[in-house]
Amino acid sequence: MAVTKILARRGGLAQAIAYVVNGDKTEEQVLTAAQGCSIGSACAEMQDAKIRWNKTDGVQLYHIIQSFRPGEITPGLALEIAQEFVREHLPGYQAVIGIHTDREHIHAHIVFNSVNQLTGEKYHSNARSYYQQIRAISDRLCREHGLSVIMAGESAKAISYVEWLRQSKGQPTFRSMLEADLRDAIRDANDLGHFFLLMEHKGYEIHHGGRLGFRLRGQDRYQYPGRQDPLFTEDGIRTAIQGNLEQIEAGLRPVLPARPAYQPYRKHPKYSGFLALYVHYLYLLGKIEKRQYPPRMTPHLRQAVMRFERYQAQFAFLRENDITTPADMAAFEQRTEETLGRLTKQRTLLNVRKKKRQPLYAALADAEALEPSRALYEEGLTGMEQEFEQYMKAVKLLEDSGIPQEMLKKEKAEVYEQLSEVNREIRAEREKWKLCREICRQTPAMEQDIQKTEEHQKEVREHEHRRR
């Protein structure tokens, strides 16, 4: 398996080549090769190509790194794969290859000229070229030579190089431990509030916001596993608790199933007000996208083309909520503000309730999370004094409260579930309010654009008529 990475550099061509062919890393330059140039004069030959095609500015070189799993490949095979990769992916580009064996994992370095010496074309790197060319060719060459590859959908696709290296050595990473704890909590939880309680009792602090964040007590930063896997978002966790986690992970069921409401056939209505304005405007934008509209347009309209999907979403919002006139918009906005006020008040009451119980909730989590430390301390293991003291304080606080722990756990889970639901409703209502304000702000500009467009179309038609 090879983990690939490409770096663009605007200078330091000689230094990059010297690093790639470093004798201390390449067994006295035995594990080196070149394409379109010689290793000894590679820098000068690449500069000559840039001068010949008058392309001496911008990115000067690209640096590709292929890192292989420890013990899976020999240096000779790594050099062969790197040479095949360069021949297939970089025809006409001058390149220098070096296989470094100074680490436990063998890795190939490829530095190549940003200018093609045969065509003068400059190399352009982006996410699409990486996944469809660099990554795809590297994986295919690994398969052809009997090496493993990173399968699509595996967690290794989005992990950092350090995490991949620790996993390849069989060492646990915080991310792998966090995901294992998340799956255990999902399996054991009855609802979302119970899930949060279980995660706190495993020793995690939870950040509630746009994304769910988790960190162990004592860590500086939160981890947001929902960025890479939708299963670990708040909606994904709620769905997994209610459904079958094994089927979701096997790909037999979606994490967030789309359930569009049944819509019986209705005759297309005749729109008016805001809806008519959006239909007309989206029609013009559609014409522009198909290039049926005259090429000249206002700068504002050109920017509007880039926000085409946003306008469609606003139109759907207007239609779903039956908003046609400014009076309808004002009434809907007022209802939204009232709902936001009610939800905010409800959240404040829940937070006050949570704050009053927070010492007990924290003690409940500490008592369960530090239970293993107590056992180790009683066995005589040194270094557990601080954890044991914290555990005893938590237990004493719970005993002094006189509230059974099971009742306290249930109460804590209910509060967390209610807070999560209220926060979700507040986010939804705020999004509606933002849509209302955005629609009110941009409708005058839309009317002006439509007027300018119609005037321009009229001029074009008159010009065509006179020409005929």
Coordinates of C-alpha atoms in Angstrom, one line a residue:
M1 CA 0.0 0.0 0.0
A2 CA 1.4 3.5 -0.9
V3 CA 0.2 6.7 0.6
T4 CA 0.8 9.5 -1.9
K5 CA 1.2 13.2 -1.5
I6 CA 2.1 16.0 -4.0
L7 CA 3.7 19.4 -3.0
A8 CA 4.0 22.5 -5.3
R9 CA 7.1 24.6 -4.8
R10 CA 7.9 28.1 -6.2
G11 CA 11.7 27.8 -5.6
G12 CA 14.5 25.7 -4.2
L13 CA 14.8 23.4 -7.3
A14 CA 18.5 22.6 -6.6
Q15 CA 17.8 21.9 -2.9
A16 CA 14.9 19.6 -3.7
I17 CA 17.0 17.6 -6.2
A18 CA 19.9 17.4 -3.7
Y19 CA 17.5 16.1 -1.0
V20 CA 16.0 13.4 -3.3
V21 CA 19.3 12.0 -4.4
N22 CA 21.0 12.3 -1.0
G23 CA 23.5 9.4 -0.8
D24 CA 22.9 8.9 2.9
K25 CA 19.2 8.2 2.2
T26 CA 19.5 6.4 -1.2
E27 CA 22.4 3.9 -0.4
E28 CA 25.1 6.1 -2.1
Q29 CA 22.7 7.0 -5.0
V30 CA 22.2 3.4 -6.0
L31 CA 18.4 3.8 -5.6
T32 CA 18.1 6.8 -7.9
A33 CA 16.9 7.3 -11.5
A34 CA 16.0 10.2 -13.8
Q35 CA 13.7 10.9 -16.8
G36 CA 14.6 13.4 -19.5
C37 CA 17.7 14.5 -17.8
S38 CA 20.8 13.3 -16.0
I39 CA 21.0 13.3 -12.3
G40 CA 24.2 15.4 -12.2
S41 CA 22.9 18.2 -14.3
A42 CA 19.2 17.9 -13.7
C43 CA 18.8 21.4 -12.2
A44 CA 20.5 23.1 -15.1
E45 CA 18.6 21.1 -17.7
M46 CA 15.2 21.9 -16.1
Q47 CA 16.1 25.6 -16.0
D48 CA 17.0 25.5 -19.7
A49 CA 13.6 24.0 -20.5
K50 CA 11.9 26.9 -18.6
I51 CA 13.9 29.5 -20.4
R52 CA 13.4 27.8 -23.8
W53 CA 9.6 28.0 -23.4
N54 CA 9.7 31.4 -21.6
K55 CA 8.0 30.0 -18.5
T56 CA 10.3 30.9 -15.7
D57 CA 7.8 32.3 -13.2
G58 CA 5.2 30.7 -10.9
V59 CA 5.6 27.1 -9.6
Q60 CA 9.1 25.8 -10.3
L61 CA 8.7 22.2 -9.4
Y62 CA 6.4 19.5 -8.0
H63 CA 7.4 17.0 -5.3
I64 CA 5.5 13.6 -5.1
I65 CA 6.1 11.3 -2.2
Q66 CA 5.1 7.6 -2.2
S67 CA 5.2 6.0 1.3
F68 CA 4.9 2.2 1.5
R69 CA 3.8 0.0 4.4
P70 CA 6.8 -1.1 6.5
G71 CA 8.0 -4.6 5.5
E72 CA 5.8 -4.8 2.5
I73 CA 8.2 -3.8 -0.3
T74 CA 11.9 -3.9 -1.2
P75 CA 13.9 -0.8 -2.3
G76 CA 14.4 -2.2 -5.8
L77 CA 10.6 -2.8 -6.3
A78 CA 9.9 0.7 -4.9
L79 CA 12.2 2.2 -7.5
E80 CA 10.6 0.1 -10.3
I81 CA 7.1 1.3 -9.3
A82 CA 8.3 4.9 -9.1
Q83 CA 9.8 4.7 -12.6
E84 CA 6.7 3.2 -14.0
F85 CA 4.6 5.9 -12.4
V86 CA 6.8 8.7 -13.8
R87 CA 6.7 7.2 -17.4
E88 CA 2.9 6.9 -17.3
H89 CA 1.9 10.0 -15.5
L90 CA 4.7 12.5 -16.5
P91 CA 5.6 11.9 -20.2
G92 CA 7.8 14.7 -21.4
Y93 CA 8.5 16.1 -17.9
Q94 CA 12.0 16.0 -16.6
A95 CA 12.1 14.1 -13.3
V96 CA 14.5 12.9 -10.6
I97 CA 13.6 9.8 -8.5
G98 CA 15.1 8.7 -5.2
I99 CA 14.2 5.8 -2.9
H100 CA 14.9 6.7 0.7
T101 CA 15.6 3.8 3.1
D102 CA 16.6 5.8 6.2
R103 CA 13.3 5.2 7.9
E104 CA 11.4 2.1 8.9
H105 CA 9.1 2.6 6.0
I106 CA 10.5 2.8 2.5
H107 CA 9.4 5.9 0.6
A108 CA 10.0 7.3 -2.9
H109 CA 10.6 10.9 -3.7
I110 CA 9.9 12.3 -7.2
V111 CA 10.9 15.9 -8.1
F112 CA 9.8 17.0 -11.6
N113 CA 10.0 20.2 -13.6
S114 CA 6.7 22.2 -13.8
V115 CA 7.3 22.8 -17.5
N116 CA 7.1 20.0 -20.1
Q117 CA 10.3 20.0 -22.1
L118 CA 8.6 18.7 -25.3
T119 CA 5.4 20.8 -25.4
G120 CA 6.0 23.7 -23.0
E121 CA 2.9 22.9 -21.1
K122 CA 2.9 23.7 -17.4
Y123 CA 1.7 21.0 -15.0
H124 CA -1.4 21.9 -13.0
S125 CA -2.2 20.1 -9.7
N126 CA -5.6 20.0 -8.1
A127 CA -7.8 17.6 -6.1
R128 CA -9.3 16.0 -9.2
S129 CA -5.9 15.3 -10.9
Y130 CA -4.7 13.9 -7.6
Y131 CA -7.5 11.3 -7.1
Q132 CA -8.1 10.5 -10.8
Q133 CA -4.4 10.3 -11.9
I134 CA -1.8 10.3 -9.2
R135 CA -3.7 8.2 -6.6
A136 CA -5.4 6.0 -9.3
I137 CA -2.1 5.2 -11.1
S138 CA -0.2 4.5 -7.8
D139 CA -3.0 2.2 -6.5
R140 CA -3.1 0.3 -9.9
L141 CA 0.7 -0.2 -9.9
C142 CA 0.6 -1.4 -6.3
R143 CA -2.1 -4.0 -7.2
E144 CA -0.1 -5.1 -10.3
H145 CA 2.9 -5.8 -8.1
G146 CA 1.0 -7.6 -5.4
L147 CA 0.8 -4.9 -2.9
S148 CA -2.2 -3.8 -0.8
V149 CA -4.1 -0.6 -1.6
I150 CA -6.3 1.7 0.4
M151 CA -9.8 0.7 -0.6
A152 CA -12.4 3.4 -1.3
G153 CA -14.5 4.1 1.8
E154 CA -11.8 2.9 4.3
S155 CA -11.0 5.2 7.1
A156 CA -7.4 5.3 6.0
K157 CA -8.4 7.5 3.0
A158 CA -8.8 10.6 5.1
I159 CA -6.3 10.1 8.0
S160 CA -3.1 11.9 8.4
Y161 CA 0.2 10.4 7.5
V162 CA 1.3 10.1 11.2
E163 CA -1.9 8.2 12.0
W164 CA -1.5 5.9 9.0
L165 CA 2.1 5.2 10.1
R166 CA 1.1 4.3 13.6
Q167 CA -1.7 2.0 12.4
S168 CA 0.7 0.3 10.0
K169 CA 2.9 -0.5 13.0
G170 CA -0.1 -1.8 14.9
Q171 CA 0.0 1.1 17.3
P172 CA -3.4 2.6 18.4
T173 CA -4.2 6.2 17.6
F174 CA -6.5 8.6 19.4
R175 CA -8.8 8.6 16.4
S176 CA -9.1 4.9 16.3
M177 CA -9.8 4.7 20.0
L178 CA -12.3 7.5 19.8
E179 CA -14.2 5.8 16.9
A180 CA -14.2 2.5 18.9
D181 CA -15.7 4.2 21.9
L182 CA -18.2 6.0 19.8
R183 CA -19.4 2.7 18.3
D184 CA -19.6 1.1 21.7
A185 CA -21.7 4.0 23.0
I186 CA -24.0 3.9 20.0
R187 CA -24.6 0.1 20.6
D188 CA -25.3 0.6 24.3
A189 CA -27.3 3.9 24.1
N190 CA -31.1 4.0 24.3
D191 CA -31.3 7.6 22.8
L192 CA -29.0 10.5 22.0
G193 CA -29.0 11.8 25.6
H194 CA -28.0 8.4 26.9
F195 CA -25.2 8.3 24.3
F196 CA -23.8 11.6 25.5
L197 CA -23.9 10.3 29.1
L198 CA -22.0 7.1 28.1
M199 CA -19.3 9.1 26.3
E200 CA -18.8 11.3 29.3
H201 CA -18.5 8.3 31.5
K202 CA -15.8 7.0 29.2
G203 CA -13.8 10.1 30.1
Y204 CA -14.7 12.4 27.1
E205 CA -15.6 16.1 27.1
I206 CA -18.2 16.9 24.5
H207 CA -18.5 20.1 22.4
H208 CA -22.0 20.8 21.2
G209 CA -22.3 23.1 18.2
G210 CA -22.3 23.0 14.4
R211 CA -20.2 19.7 14.7
L212 CA -19.9 17.3 17.6
G213 CA -16.4 17.4 19.1
F214 CA -14.9 15.0 21.6
R215 CA -11.7 15.1 23.7
L216 CA -10.4 13.2 26.6
R217 CA -10.0 15.1 29.9
G218 CA -6.6 16.7 29.8
Q219 CA -6.3 17.1 26.0
D220 CA -6.0 20.5 24.4
R221 CA -8.1 20.1 21.2
Y222 CA -11.4 18.5 20.3
Q223 CA -11.6 15.9 17.5
Y224 CA -14.5 16.2 15.1
P225 CA -15.0 12.6 13.6
G226 CA -18.2 13.7 11.8
R227 CA -16.0 15.5 9.2
Q228 CA -14.8 12.2 7.8
D229 CA -17.7 9.9 8.6
P230 CA -21.4 11.1 8.6
L231 CA -22.1 8.2 11.0
F232 CA -20.5 10.3 13.8
T233 CA -22.6 13.5 13.2
E234 CA -25.5 14.2 15.6
D235 CA -28.1 13.1 13.0
G236 CA -26.0 10.0 12.1
I237 CA -25.7 8.9 15.7
R238 CA -29.4 9.4 16.3
T239 CA -30.2 7.3 13.2
A240 CA -27.7 4.6 14.2
I241 CA -29.2 4.3 17.7
Q242 CA -32.7 3.9 16.3
G243 CA -31.6 1.5 13.5
N244 CA -29.0 -1.1 12.9
L245 CA -25.4 0.0 13.3
E246 CA -24.0 -3.1 11.6
Q247 CA -26.1 -2.7 8.5
I248 CA -25.1 1.0 8.2
E249 CA -21.4 0.2 8.5
A250 CA -21.8 -2.6 5.9
G251 CA -23.3 -0.1 3.5
L252 CA -26.7 -1.9 3.4
R253 CA -28.5 1.1 4.9
P254 CA -27.7 4.8 4.5
V255 CA -26.6 6.8 7.5
L256 CA -29.1 9.6 6.9
P257 CA -32.0 8.0 4.8
A258 CA -33.7 10.5 2.5
R259 CA -37.5 10.3 3.0
P260 CA -39.2 12.7 0.7
A261 CA -42.8 13.3 1.6
Y262 CA -45.4 12.0 -0.9
Q263 CA -46.6 14.7 -3.2
P264 CA -49.7 13.9 -5.2
Y265 CA -50.0 15.3 -8.7
R266 CA -51.1 18.9 -8.8
K267 CA -51.7 21.2 -11.7
H268 CA -48.9 23.6 -12.0
P269 CA -50.0 26.8 -10.2
K270 CA -49.8 30.3 -11.5
Y271 CA -47.2 32.1 -9.4
S272 CA -47.3 35.7 -8.2
G273 CA -45.3 38.0 -6.0
F274 CA -42.0 36.6 -4.8
L275 CA -42.6 33.2 -6.4
A276 CA -43.2 34.8 -9.8
L277 CA -40.0 36.9 -9.4
Y278 CA -37.9 33.8 -8.6
V279 CA -39.4 31.8 -11.4
H280 CA -38.5 34.5 -13.9
Y281 CA -35.0 35.0 -12.4
L282 CA -34.2 31.3 -12.3
Y283 CA -35.4 31.1 -15.9
L284 CA -32.9 33.8 -17.0
L285 CA -30.1 32.1 -15.0
G286 CA -30.9 28.8 -16.7
K287 CA -30.7 30.5 -20.1
I288 CA -27.3 31.9 -19.1
E289 CA -26.0 28.4 -18.1
K290 CA -27.1 27.0 -21.4
R291 CA -25.4 29.9 -23.2
Q292 CA -28.6 30.9 -25.0
Y293 CA -28.5 34.3 -23.6
P294 CA -26.5 37.1 -25.2
P295 CA -22.9 37.0 -23.9
R296 CA -22.9 40.4 -22.3
M297 CA -24.4 40.6 -18.8
T298 CA -24.1 42.7 -15.7
P299 CA -21.5 41.8 -13.1
H300 CA -24.2 41.1 -10.5
L301 CA -25.9 38.7 -12.8
R302 CA -22.6 36.9 -13.5
Q303 CA -22.2 36.4 -9.8
A304 CA -25.8 35.2 -9.5
V305 CA -25.0 32.4 -12.0
M306 CA -22.5 31.1 -9.5
R307 CA -25.2 31.0 -6.8
F308 CA -27.8 29.3 -8.9
E309 CA -28.4 26.5 -6.5
R310 CA -28.8 28.9 -3.6
Y311 CA -31.6 30.7 -5.5
Q312 CA -33.3 27.4 -6.2
A313 CA -33.2 26.6 -2.5
Q314 CA -34.8 30.0 -1.7
F315 CA -37.5 29.4 -4.3
A316 CA -38.3 26.0 -2.7
F317 CA -38.4 27.6 0.7
L318 CA -40.9 30.2 -0.5
R319 CA -43.1 27.6 -2.2
E320 CA -43.1 25.2 0.8
N321 CA -44.1 28.0 3.2
D322 CA -46.6 29.6 0.8
I323 CA -44.8 33.0 0.9
T324 CA -45.9 35.2 -2.0
T325 CA -46.2 38.8 -0.8
P326 CA -44.1 41.0 1.5
A327 CA -46.9 40.7 4.1
D328 CA -46.5 36.9 4.0
M329 CA -42.8 37.3 4.5
A330 CA -43.2 39.7 7.4
A331 CA -45.7 37.4 9.1
F332 CA -43.5 34.3 8.6
E333 CA -40.5 36.2 9.9
Q334 CA -42.4 37.3 13.0
R335 CA -43.5 33.7 13.6
T336 CA -39.9 32.6 13.3
E337 CA -38.7 35.2 15.7
E338 CA -41.4 34.2 18.2
T339 CA -40.4 30.5 17.8
L340 CA -36.7 31.4 18.3
G341 CA -37.6 33.4 21.4
R342 CA -39.5 30.5 22.9
L343 CA -36.8 27.9 22.0
T344 CA -34.1 30.2 23.4
K345 CA -36.0 30.6 26.7
Q346 CA -36.5 26.8 26.8
R347 CA -32.7 26.3 26.3
T348 CA -31.9 28.8 29.0
L349 CA -34.1 26.9 31.5
L350 CA -32.5 23.6 30.5
N351 CA -29.0 25.2 30.9
V352 CA -29.9 26.6 34.3
R353 CA -31.1 23.1 35.3
K354 CA -28.0 21.6 33.9
K355 CA -25.7 24.1 35.7
K356 CA -27.3 23.4 39.1
R357 CA -26.7 19.7 38.6
Q358 CA -23.3 20.1 36.9
P359 CA -21.1 19.2 39.9
L360 CA -23.1 16.0 40.4
Y361 CA -23.0 15.3 36.6
A362 CA -19.3 15.8 36.6
A363 CA -18.8 13.7 39.7
L364 CA -20.9 10.9 38.1
A365 CA -18.7 10.9 35.0
D366 CA -15.5 11.0 37.1
A367 CA -16.6 8.2 39.3
E368 CA -17.2 5.9 36.3
A369 CA -14.2 7.0 34.2
L370 CA -11.7 6.8 37.2
E371 CA -13.0 3.4 38.5
P372 CA -10.0 1.5 36.8
S373 CA -7.6 4.0 38.5
R374 CA -9.0 3.2 41.9
A375 CA -8.4 -0.6 41.3
L376 CA -4.8 0.1 40.2
Y377 CA -4.2 2.3 43.2
E378 CA -5.5 -0.3 45.6
E379 CA -3.2 -2.9 43.9
G380 CA -0.2 -0.7 44.9
L381 CA 0.6 0.9 41.5
T382 CA 2.4 4.2 41.9
G383 CA 1.4 7.3 40.0
M384 CA -2.3 6.8 40.6
E385 CA -2.6 9.1 43.7
Q386 CA -4.1 12.1 41.9
E387 CA -6.7 10.0 40.0
F388 CA -7.6 8.1 43.2
E389 CA -8.1 11.3 45.1
Q390 CA -10.3 12.7 42.4
Y391 CA -12.3 9.5 42.3
M392 CA -12.9 9.6 46.1
K393 CA -14.0 13.2 45.9
A394 CA -16.5 12.3 43.2
V395 CA -17.9 9.3 45.2
K396 CA -18.2 11.4 48.4
L397 CA -20.1 14.2 46.5
L398 CA -22.5 11.6 45.0
E399 CA -23.1 10.0 48.4
D400 CA -23.7 13.4 50.2
S401 CA -26.3 14.3 47.6
G402 CA -28.6 11.5 48.6
I403 CA -29.7 10.9 45.0
P404 CA -29.4 7.4 43.6
Q405 CA -26.9 7.2 40.8
E406 CA -29.3 5.4 38.5
M407 CA -31.8 8.2 38.9
L408 CA -29.1 10.8 38.4
K409 CA -27.9 9.0 35.2
K410 CA -31.5 9.0 33.8
E411 CA -32.0 12.7 34.6
K412 CA -28.7 13.6 33.0
A413 CA -29.5 11.7 29.8
E414 CA -32.9 13.4 29.6
V415 CA -31.4 16.9 30.0
Y416 CA -28.8 16.2 27.3
E417 CA -31.4 14.8 24.9
Q418 CA -33.6 17.8 25.4
L419 CA -30.7 20.2 24.9
S420 CA -29.7 18.5 21.8
E421 CA -33.2 18.6 20.4
V422 CA -33.7 22.3 21.3
N423 CA -30.3 23.2 19.7
R424 CA -31.3 21.4 16.5
E425 CA -34.6 23.3 16.4
I426 CA -32.9 26.6 17.0
R427 CA -30.4 26.0 14.2
A428 CA -33.3 25.2 11.8
E429 CA -35.3 28.3 12.8
R430 CA -32.2 30.5 12.5
E431 CA -31.6 29.1 9.0
K432 CA -35.2 30.1 8.1
W433 CA -34.7 33.6 9.5
K434 CA -31.5 34.0 7.5
L435 CA -33.3 32.9 4.3
C436 CA -36.1 35.5 5.0
R437 CA -33.6 38.3 5.5
E438 CA -31.5 37.3 2.5
I439 CA -34.6 37.1 0.2
C440 CA -35.8 40.6 1.3
R441 CA -32.3 42.0 0.8
Q442 CA -31.8 40.7 -2.7
T443 CA -35.2 40.9 -4.4
P444 CA -34.7 44.6 -5.4
A445 CA -31.4 43.7 -7.1
M446 CA -33.1 40.8 -8.9
E447 CA -35.9 43.1 -10.2
Q448 CA -33.2 45.5 -11.6
D449 CA -31.3 42.6 -13.2
I450 CA -34.5 41.3 -14.9
Q451 CA -35.3 44.8 -16.2
K452 CA -31.7 45.3 -17.6
T453 CA -31.8 41.8 -19.1
E454 CA -35.1 42.4 -20.8
E455 CA -34.0 45.8 -22.1
H456 CA -30.8 44.3 -23.5
Q457 CA -32.8 41.5 -25.2
K458 CA -35.1 44.1 -26.7
E459 CA -32.0 45.9 -28.1
V460 CA -30.6 42.7 -29.5
R461 CA -33.9 41.9 -31.2
E462 CA -34.2 45.4 -32.7
H463 CA -30.6 45.1 -33.9
E464 CA -31.3 41.8 -35.5
H465 CA -34.5 43.2 -37.1
R466 CA -32.6 46.2 -38.6
R467 CA -29.8 44.0 -39.9
R468 CA -32.3 41.8 -41.8

